[in-house]
Tab-separated table of C-alpha atoms in Angstrom:
chain	number	residue	atom	x	y	z
A	1	UNK	CA	69.200	97.786	-6.071
A	2	UNK	CA	70.499	101.008	-4.577
A	3	UNK	CA	74.292	101.565	-4.524
A	4	UNK	CA	74.300	101.553	-0.734
A	5	UNK	CA	72.478	98.183	-0.690
A	6	UNK	CA	75.117	96.721	-2.983
A	7	UNK	CA	77.882	98.032	-0.699
A	8	UNK	CA	76.245	96.538	2.408
A	9	UNK	CA	75.853	93.125	0.766
A	10	UNK	CA	79.416	93.249	-0.515
A	11	UNK	CA	80.750	93.931	2.985
A	12	UNK	CA	78.632	91.761	5.258
A	13	UNK	CA	78.142	88.832	2.884
A	14	UNK	CA	81.189	89.188	0.660
A	15	UNK	CA	83.824	89.478	3.366
A	16	UNK	CA	83.055	86.185	5.182
A	17	UNK	CA	82.592	84.402	1.856
A	18	UNK	CA	86.024	85.563	0.728
A	19	UNK	CA	87.470	84.188	3.947
A	20	UNK	CA	85.714	80.814	3.645
A	21	UNK	CA	86.656	80.384	-0.025
A	22	UNK	CA	90.262	81.296	0.780
A	23	UNK	CA	90.344	78.519	3.393
A	24	UNK	CA	88.818	76.115	0.871
A	25	UNK	CA	91.330	77.126	-1.792
A	26	UNK	CA	94.224	76.603	0.640
A	27	UNK	CA	92.942	73.171	1.677
A	28	UNK	CA	92.411	71.989	-1.895
A	29	UNK	CA	95.508	73.543	-3.473
A	30	UNK	CA	97.368	70.187	-3.680
A	31	UNK	CA	94.484	68.908	-5.828
A	32	UNK	CA	94.417	71.903	-8.166
A	33	UNK	CA	94.872	70.994	-11.817
A	34	UNK	CA	97.681	72.472	-13.883
A	35	UNK	CA	96.877	75.472	-16.014
A	36	UNK	CA	95.450	74.907	-19.467
A	37	UNK	CA	96.728	76.865	-22.475
A	38	UNK	CA	95.350	80.387	-22.568
A	39	UNK	CA	92.356	80.309	-24.916
A	40	UNK	CA	89.388	82.178	-23.384
A	41	UNK	CA	89.388	85.378	-21.305
A	42	UNK	CA	86.463	86.706	-19.270
A	43	UNK	CA	86.362	90.361	-18.158
A	44	UNK	CA	84.354	91.097	-15.017
A	45	UNK	CA	83.160	94.693	-14.835
A	46	UNK	CA	79.637	95.000	-13.499
A	47	UNK	CA	79.274	98.731	-12.821
A	48	UNK	CA	80.044	102.082	-14.489
A	49	UNK	CA	79.725	102.250	-18.252
A	50	UNK	CA	82.304	105.039	-18.451
A	51	UNK	CA	84.968	102.791	-16.965
A	52	UNK	CA	84.225	100.241	-19.681
A	53	UNK	CA	85.412	102.826	-22.219
A	54	UNK	CA	88.654	103.110	-20.243
A	55	UNK	CA	88.984	99.312	-20.506
A	56	UNK	CA	89.047	99.434	-24.309
A	57	UNK	CA	92.893	99.274	-24.639
A	58	UNK	CA	92.928	96.255	-22.287
A	59	UNK	CA	90.217	94.491	-24.275
A	60	UNK	CA	92.146	95.165	-27.493
A	61	UNK	CA	95.235	93.591	-25.929
A	62	UNK	CA	93.250	90.526	-24.877
A	63	UNK	CA	91.939	90.179	-28.425
A	64	UNK	CA	95.542	90.166	-29.676
A	65	UNK	CA	96.263	87.262	-27.314
A	66	UNK	CA	93.298	84.935	-27.952
A	67	UNK	CA	91.142	86.420	-30.719
A	68	UNK	CA	87.883	88.376	-30.577
A	69	UNK	CA	85.679	85.265	-30.558
A	70	UNK	CA	87.329	84.120	-27.309
A	71	UNK	CA	86.717	87.298	-25.287
A	72	UNK	CA	83.805	87.339	-22.826
A	73	UNK	CA	82.321	90.019	-20.570
A	74	UNK	CA	80.196	89.855	-17.377
A	75	UNK	CA	78.214	93.040	-16.702
A	76	UNK	CA	75.051	94.445	-15.124
A	77	UNK	CA	72.266	94.593	-17.701
A	78	UNK	CA	71.880	98.386	-17.519
A	79	UNK	CA	75.574	98.810	-18.359
A	80	UNK	CA	75.605	96.545	-21.405
A	81	UNK	CA	74.768	99.205	-24.086
A	82	UNK	CA	78.284	100.655	-24.060
A	83	UNK	CA	79.679	97.225	-24.972
A	84	UNK	CA	77.224	96.955	-27.833
A	85	UNK	CA	78.291	100.169	-29.524
A	86	UNK	CA	81.993	99.601	-28.796
A	87	UNK	CA	81.454	96.391	-30.791
A	88	UNK	CA	84.668	94.717	-29.641
A	89	UNK	CA	83.085	91.656	-28.032
A	90	UNK	CA	80.642	89.275	-29.767
A	91	UNK	CA	77.145	89.929	-28.401
A	92	UNK	CA	76.665	86.260	-27.562
A	93	UNK	CA	79.762	86.445	-25.320
A	94	UNK	CA	78.280	89.136	-23.070
A	95	UNK	CA	76.651	87.852	-19.872
A	96	UNK	CA	74.229	90.256	-18.197
A	97	UNK	CA	72.841	90.414	-14.663
A	98	UNK	CA	69.686	92.312	-13.699
A	99	UNK	CA	69.736	94.373	-10.505
A	100	UNK	CA	66.104	95.436	-10.110
A	101	UNK	CA	65.665	93.112	-7.107
A	102	UNK	CA	67.750	90.782	-4.951
A	103	UNK	CA	65.861	87.730	-6.259
A	104	UNK	CA	66.502	88.509	-9.934
A	105	UNK	CA	70.089	89.465	-9.114
A	106	UNK	CA	70.789	86.116	-7.437
A	107	UNK	CA	68.924	84.212	-10.143
A	108	UNK	CA	70.909	85.870	-12.925
A	109	UNK	CA	74.208	85.411	-11.108
A	110	UNK	CA	73.540	81.683	-10.820
A	111	UNK	CA	72.349	81.385	-14.419
A	112	UNK	CA	75.286	83.260	-15.935
A	113	UNK	CA	77.789	81.502	-13.670
A	114	UNK	CA	76.571	78.142	-14.976
A	115	UNK	CA	76.872	79.391	-18.566
A	116	UNK	CA	80.398	80.637	-17.939
A	117	UNK	CA	81.503	77.360	-16.357
A	118	UNK	CA	80.198	75.476	-19.406
A	119	UNK	CA	82.416	77.681	-21.597
A	120	UNK	CA	85.486	76.470	-19.658
A	121	UNK	CA	86.995	79.934	-19.323
A	122	UNK	CA	90.796	79.857	-18.886
A	123	UNK	CA	91.302	83.322	-17.401
A	124	UNK	CA	89.275	85.983	-15.617
A	125	UNK	CA	90.183	89.664	-15.414
A	126	UNK	CA	88.602	91.304	-12.356
A	127	UNK	CA	88.402	95.032	-13.094
A	128	UNK	CA	86.445	95.952	-9.959
A	129	UNK	CA	89.656	96.380	-7.930
A	130	UNK	CA	88.751	95.737	-4.259
A	131	UNK	CA	85.066	94.881	-4.499
A	132	UNK	CA	84.511	91.420	-3.038
A	133	UNK	CA	81.725	89.975	-5.194
A	134	UNK	CA	83.801	89.909	-8.429
A	135	UNK	CA	86.656	88.141	-6.598
A	136	UNK	CA	84.241	85.481	-5.337
A	137	UNK	CA	82.651	85.025	-8.749
A	138	UNK	CA	86.034	84.926	-10.440
A	139	UNK	CA	86.993	81.994	-8.209
A	140	UNK	CA	83.658	80.235	-8.791
A	141	UNK	CA	84.055	80.343	-12.587
A	142	UNK	CA	86.626	77.573	-12.288
A	143	UNK	CA	89.151	79.537	-14.370
A	144	UNK	CA	92.706	78.383	-13.703
A	145	UNK	CA	94.047	81.941	-14.141
A	146	UNK	CA	92.404	84.657	-12.087
A	147	UNK	CA	93.818	88.158	-12.338
A	148	UNK	CA	92.905	90.843	-9.820
A	149	UNK	CA	94.040	93.248	-7.145
A	150	UNK	CA	95.468	91.947	-3.873
A	151	UNK	CA	96.011	94.106	-0.808
A	152	UNK	CA	99.280	92.478	0.367
A	153	UNK	CA	100.449	94.631	3.326
A	154	UNK	CA	98.139	97.562	2.555
A	155	UNK	CA	95.205	98.527	4.763
A	156	UNK	CA	92.753	98.001	1.919
A	157	UNK	CA	89.360	96.203	2.106
A	158	UNK	CA	89.886	92.471	2.622
A	159	UNK	CA	88.752	90.095	-0.086
A	160	UNK	CA	90.713	86.971	0.632
A	161	UNK	CA	93.377	85.272	-1.437
A	162	UNK	CA	91.418	84.025	-4.428
A	163	UNK	CA	93.552	85.281	-7.322
A	164	UNK	CA	96.316	83.334	-9.013
A	165	UNK	CA	97.801	86.538	-10.496
A	166	UNK	CA	97.866	89.035	-7.645
A	167	UNK	CA	98.338	92.633	-8.718
A	168	UNK	CA	99.710	95.439	-6.565
A	169	UNK	CA	97.390	98.447	-6.771
A	170	UNK	CA	99.285	101.497	-8.004
A	171	UNK	CA	97.420	104.782	-7.309
A	172	UNK	CA	99.778	106.647	-9.644
A	173	UNK	CA	98.665	104.889	-12.839
A	174	UNK	CA	95.756	106.022	-14.956
A	175	UNK	CA	92.915	103.508	-14.711
A	176	UNK	CA	93.178	102.601	-18.406
A	177	UNK	CA	96.837	101.673	-17.872
A	178	UNK	CA	95.953	99.640	-14.775
A	179	UNK	CA	93.362	97.677	-16.745
A	180	UNK	CA	95.986	97.039	-19.424
A	181	UNK	CA	98.467	95.660	-16.888
A	182	UNK	CA	95.854	93.181	-15.664
A	183	UNK	CA	95.779	91.600	-19.112
A	184	UNK	CA	99.545	91.841	-19.535
A	185	UNK	CA	100.072	89.878	-16.299
A	186	UNK	CA	98.650	86.777	-18.011
A	187	UNK	CA	101.928	86.534	-19.941
A	188	UNK	CA	104.051	86.502	-16.796
A	189	UNK	CA	104.931	84.075	-14.028
A	190	UNK	CA	102.183	84.224	-11.407
A	191	UNK	CA	104.750	83.640	-8.651
A	192	UNK	CA	105.887	87.275	-8.957
A	193	UNK	CA	105.080	89.095	-5.724
A	194	UNK	CA	103.719	91.619	-6.246
A	195	UNK	CA	102.802	91.770	-9.902
A	196	UNK	CA	103.513	93.184	-12.409
A	197	UNK	CA	107.300	93.582	-12.397
A	198	UNK	CA	107.750	94.995	-15.865
A	199	UNK	CA	108.294	98.334	-17.523
A	200	UNK	CA	105.304	99.846	-19.207
A	201	UNK	CA	105.922	100.102	-22.909
A	202	UNK	CA	104.115	102.704	-24.981
A	203	UNK	CA	100.440	101.802	-24.695
A	204	UNK	CA	97.987	103.041	-27.283
A	205	UNK	CA	95.311	104.687	-25.136
A	206	UNK	CA	93.410	106.246	-28.003
A	207	UNK	CA	89.681	105.520	-27.742
A	208	UNK	CA	87.691	103.848	-30.503
A	209	UNK	CA	85.745	106.082	-32.850
A	210	UNK	CA	81.950	106.116	-32.920
A	211	UNK	CA	80.735	106.697	-36.478
A	212	UNK	CA	76.959	106.905	-36.863
A	213	UNK	CA	75.324	106.799	-40.263
A	214	UNK	CA	74.372	110.000	-42.057
A	215	UNK	CA	70.721	109.010	-41.633
A	216	UNK	CA	71.156	108.882	-37.851
A	217	UNK	CA	72.695	112.352	-37.804
A	218	UNK	CA	69.952	113.788	-40.026
A	219	UNK	CA	67.296	112.198	-37.803
A	220	UNK	CA	68.864	113.733	-34.688
A	221	UNK	CA	69.018	117.195	-36.296
A	222	UNK	CA	65.354	116.834	-37.253
A	223	UNK	CA	64.463	115.813	-33.695
A	224	UNK	CA	66.195	118.879	-32.249
A	225	UNK	CA	64.508	121.169	-34.757
A	226	UNK	CA	61.101	119.639	-34.092
A	227	UNK	CA	61.404	120.118	-30.317
A	228	UNK	CA	62.770	123.658	-30.724
A	229	UNK	CA	60.144	124.660	-33.302
A	230	UNK	CA	62.866	126.071	-35.541
A	231	UNK	CA	65.815	124.971	-37.618
A	232	UNK	CA	68.620	124.200	-35.133
A	233	UNK	CA	72.097	124.912	-36.452
A	234	UNK	CA	75.523	124.801	-34.866
A	235	UNK	CA	77.128	125.777	-32.611
A	236	UNK	CA	75.404	123.455	-30.117
A	237	UNK	CA	76.529	123.304	-26.487
A	238	UNK	CA	75.398	120.383	-24.326
A	239	UNK	CA	74.992	120.653	-20.556
A	240	UNK	CA	74.885	117.449	-18.489
A	241	UNK	CA	73.971	118.606	-14.956
A	242	UNK	CA	73.731	115.092	-13.543
A	243	UNK	CA	75.957	112.296	-12.263
A	244	UNK	CA	75.044	108.706	-11.494
A	245	UNK	CA	73.556	107.828	-8.121
A	246	UNK	CA	76.651	105.734	-7.427
A	247	UNK	CA	78.640	108.833	-6.447
A	248	UNK	CA	76.203	111.778	-6.285
A	249	UNK	CA	78.741	114.152	-4.698
A	250	UNK	CA	80.355	114.473	-8.145
A	251	UNK	CA	77.592	116.898	-9.179
A	252	UNK	CA	78.399	120.536	-9.863
A	253	UNK	CA	75.598	122.585	-8.216
A	254	UNK	CA	72.449	122.902	-10.319
A	255	UNK	CA	72.404	126.678	-9.946
A	256	UNK	CA	75.931	126.832	-11.394
A	257	UNK	CA	74.726	125.076	-14.565
A	258	UNK	CA	71.877	127.581	-14.725
A	259	UNK	CA	74.304	130.499	-14.396
A	260	UNK	CA	76.612	129.015	-17.027
A	261	UNK	CA	73.747	128.472	-19.450
A	262	UNK	CA	72.495	132.054	-19.073
A	263	UNK	CA	75.999	133.441	-19.605
A	264	UNK	CA	76.590	131.369	-22.751
A	265	UNK	CA	73.271	132.400	-24.295
A	266	UNK	CA	73.792	136.066	-23.436
A	267	UNK	CA	77.286	136.302	-24.927
A	268	UNK	CA	76.897	133.924	-27.875
A	269	UNK	CA	73.645	134.646	-29.757
A	270	UNK	CA	74.119	131.825	-32.274
A	271	UNK	CA	74.427	129.065	-29.664
A	272	UNK	CA	71.687	126.519	-28.946
A	273	UNK	CA	71.849	124.859	-25.526
A	274	UNK	CA	70.797	121.223	-25.103
A	275	UNK	CA	70.281	119.646	-21.671
A	276	UNK	CA	71.035	115.913	-21.520
A	277	UNK	CA	70.493	113.193	-18.956
A	278	UNK	CA	69.045	109.741	-18.374
A	279	UNK	CA	65.317	109.096	-17.777
A	280	UNK	CA	65.902	109.138	-14.007
A	281	UNK	CA	67.507	112.591	-14.343
A	282	UNK	CA	64.645	114.280	-16.215
A	283	UNK	CA	63.448	116.334	-13.237
A	284	UNK	CA	66.817	118.003	-12.663
A	285	UNK	CA	67.212	118.667	-16.382
A	286	UNK	CA	63.734	120.205	-16.528
A	287	UNK	CA	64.519	122.480	-13.578
A	288	UNK	CA	67.734	123.674	-15.231
A	289	UNK	CA	65.905	124.337	-18.505
A	290	UNK	CA	63.138	126.310	-16.816
A	291	UNK	CA	65.495	128.394	-14.715
A	292	UNK	CA	67.657	129.325	-17.705
A	293	UNK	CA	64.420	130.327	-19.398
A	294	UNK	CA	65.138	130.724	-23.104
A	295	UNK	CA	63.675	129.589	-26.429
A	296	UNK	CA	67.231	128.638	-27.412
A	297	UNK	CA	67.365	125.759	-24.950
A	298	UNK	CA	66.237	122.171	-25.671
A	299	UNK	CA	65.671	119.541	-23.003
A	300	UNK	CA	66.678	116.087	-24.285
A	301	UNK	CA	66.997	114.344	-20.905
A	302	UNK	CA	65.351	110.929	-21.009
A	303	UNK	CA	64.543	111.282	-24.717
A	304	UNK	CA	67.488	109.383	-26.181
A	305	UNK	CA	68.926	105.917	-26.091
A	306	UNK	CA	72.630	105.677	-25.356
A	307	UNK	CA	73.357	105.315	-29.056
A	308	UNK	CA	71.223	108.362	-29.883
A	309	UNK	CA	73.097	110.310	-27.218
A	310	UNK	CA	76.356	109.461	-28.989
A	311	UNK	CA	74.821	110.611	-32.271
A	312	UNK	CA	73.897	113.893	-30.559
A	313	UNK	CA	77.538	114.296	-29.501
A	314	UNK	CA	78.707	113.908	-33.111
A	315	UNK	CA	76.535	116.810	-34.342
A	316	UNK	CA	77.339	119.078	-31.372
A	317	UNK	CA	80.371	121.169	-30.485
A	318	UNK	CA	80.892	121.284	-26.709
A	319	UNK	CA	79.786	119.171	-23.762
A	320	UNK	CA	79.963	120.484	-20.181
A	321	UNK	CA	79.571	117.640	-17.710
A	322	UNK	CA	80.314	116.377	-14.259
A	323	UNK	CA	82.840	113.561	-13.956
A	324	UNK	CA	80.579	110.694	-15.052
A	325	UNK	CA	79.912	108.297	-17.913
A	326	UNK	CA	79.040	110.943	-20.552
A	327	UNK	CA	82.556	112.413	-20.585
A	328	UNK	CA	83.946	108.973	-21.469
A	329	UNK	CA	81.250	108.418	-24.106
A	330	UNK	CA	82.151	111.825	-25.550
A	331	UNK	CA	85.732	110.653	-26.037
A	332	UNK	CA	84.416	108.290	-28.720
A	333	UNK	CA	83.318	111.277	-30.819
A	334	UNK	CA	84.827	114.551	-32.043
A	335	UNK	CA	83.013	116.769	-29.516
A	336	UNK	CA	85.009	118.985	-27.142
A	337	UNK	CA	84.222	118.056	-23.542
A	338	UNK	CA	84.674	120.225	-20.458
A	339	UNK	CA	84.788	117.856	-17.493
A	340	UNK	CA	84.460	118.943	-13.858
A	341	UNK	CA	86.377	116.809	-11.352
A	342	UNK	CA	86.230	116.958	-7.562
A	343	UNK	CA	85.690	113.827	-5.433
A	344	UNK	CA	87.675	111.778	-7.956
A	345	UNK	CA	90.949	112.645	-9.637
A	346	UNK	CA	91.580	113.173	-13.360
A	347	UNK	CA	95.007	111.623	-12.811
A	348	UNK	CA	93.219	108.256	-12.670
A	349	UNK	CA	89.985	108.867	-14.538
A	350	UNK	CA	90.666	111.513	-17.160
A	351	UNK	CA	88.851	110.532	-20.373
A	352	UNK	CA	90.866	109.060	-23.210
A	353	UNK	CA	91.658	111.137	-26.282
A	354	UNK	CA	92.784	114.745	-26.633
A	355	UNK	CA	89.509	116.684	-26.815
A	356	UNK	CA	88.807	116.785	-23.072
A	357	UNK	CA	89.384	119.920	-20.982
A	358	UNK	CA	89.533	119.085	-17.285
A	359	UNK	CA	88.720	121.572	-14.523
A	360	UNK	CA	89.351	120.669	-10.893
A	361	UNK	CA	89.718	122.685	-7.691
A	362	UNK	CA	92.505	120.509	-6.211
A	363	UNK	CA	91.397	120.830	-2.598
A	364	UNK	CA	93.567	119.161	0.043
A	365	UNK	CA	90.795	116.656	0.813
A	366	UNK	CA	90.313	115.711	-2.824
A	367	UNK	CA	90.074	113.043	-4.115
A	368	UNK	CA	88.044	111.486	-1.309
A	369	UNK	CA	86.551	108.708	-3.457
A	370	UNK	CA	89.038	105.891	-3.966
A	371	UNK	CA	89.640	102.148	-3.718
A	372	UNK	CA	90.615	102.459	-0.062
A	373	UNK	CA	87.054	103.367	0.965
A	374	UNK	CA	85.193	101.332	-1.684
A	375	UNK	CA	84.505	104.687	-3.369
A	376	UNK	CA	82.167	105.603	-0.526
A	377	UNK	CA	83.268	109.027	0.687
A	378	UNK	CA	82.371	110.414	4.136
A	379	UNK	CA	81.886	113.850	2.518
A	380	UNK	CA	78.497	115.523	2.939
A	381	UNK	CA	79.482	118.897	1.492
A	382	UNK	CA	81.173	118.702	-1.917
A	383	UNK	CA	83.079	121.970	-1.593
A	384	UNK	CA	85.485	120.671	-4.254
A	385	UNK	CA	82.710	121.067	-6.817
A	386	UNK	CA	81.294	124.298	-5.390
A	387	UNK	CA	84.661	126.054	-5.617
A	388	UNK	CA	84.733	125.508	-9.389
A	389	UNK	CA	83.192	128.809	-10.445
A	390	UNK	CA	80.837	129.566	-13.305
A	391	UNK	CA	83.363	132.108	-14.590
A	392	UNK	CA	86.117	129.476	-14.665
A	393	UNK	CA	84.033	127.068	-16.739
A	394	UNK	CA	82.638	129.829	-18.947
A	395	UNK	CA	86.133	130.967	-19.939
A	396	UNK	CA	86.931	127.499	-21.304
A	397	UNK	CA	83.589	127.203	-23.123
A	398	UNK	CA	83.874	130.720	-24.560
A	399	UNK	CA	87.413	130.057	-25.771
A	400	UNK	CA	86.270	126.884	-27.549
A	401	UNK	CA	83.338	128.718	-29.123
A	402	UNK	CA	85.717	131.403	-30.397
A	403	UNK	CA	87.917	128.729	-31.979
A	404	UNK	CA	84.867	127.166	-33.617
A	405	UNK	CA	83.768	130.582	-34.913
A	406	UNK	CA	87.236	131.285	-36.306
A	407	UNK	CA	87.288	127.973	-38.164
A	408	UNK	CA	83.827	128.645	-39.613
A	409	UNK	CA	84.935	132.032	-40.978
A	410	UNK	CA	88.085	130.488	-42.428
A	411	UNK	CA	86.083	128.102	-44.616
């Protein structure tokens, strides 16, 4: 299903359902059973694989509370791979939903909901903020503890009163910290209004480390060399000129990537450029490759699995990318990432770790994608991305390449 279709369903079907279920919950509240001991926790995060990386500290905290074998996750099928290589949740505890059609979507929702109810989940963590479907499904799981955002007196999209632990959205907290507080609220009295009334202790926000085998790295080097028709050596700079269809206005203009690629190759004769992207992004990647026009450029878009993409990151030096999933995947490796922000803010979505270099234009209208508009911006001209110049990005990339060169000579 297209992102816009999902938004329409969420509004016109989700909103009345939230209202009806809220009425039902109010009417049946005297019959509600007392809470069971906290034993099993279900995370609900259907979309955006990159955000799942940001949820890692929260998942770790949940594991501390109930043990790894008692952590569950509900996700769209296409976003499951990131959970597999994070390897923090048992594979049998991951429930997936297909989205290729409305019929399969509804069928999978019903199937997985029945499976979850049989597990007798004690707590749900809704990480979709103000999307309505996760709130509805959280209520339907039968969990006696349901943690999620509540709008209280804010003019935020309505999604009823279905949570037992109602969290006040704080736009000044990084998203990883917000996810962490959702889990932490399970230890507090749900009568707090709003939650969570506690100081934030030092939270370990370091990302997990992705460590492929030596065979995987050798195989990736061989693949690059085979495509290039020569032995590819470092330094390797990756360009990711795409962003998911969920928020396409996050894209830096294609011609800017072309200009950046030409400048890097002209000034750094040892560099090999690699263009990355998903299978659906192959056309854009091919256009960028052709327009740069060099035998030192390799197009890998659509030619890797997610795991292979992570392996590619581990044998490369720099990634230049729009604000999208790849910058969060990169944080799992030792690659330097240059991330371009515009419609969203790095204050909330900066990747974890200390190897990310964020560039943003800080226009007065930015960020325009947020929870208040269901991340559906009215913008039709992403000036915030266009005002990030090729020269500005090149300076950061060139500086990193100089550091890499200095370290190589020091060996």
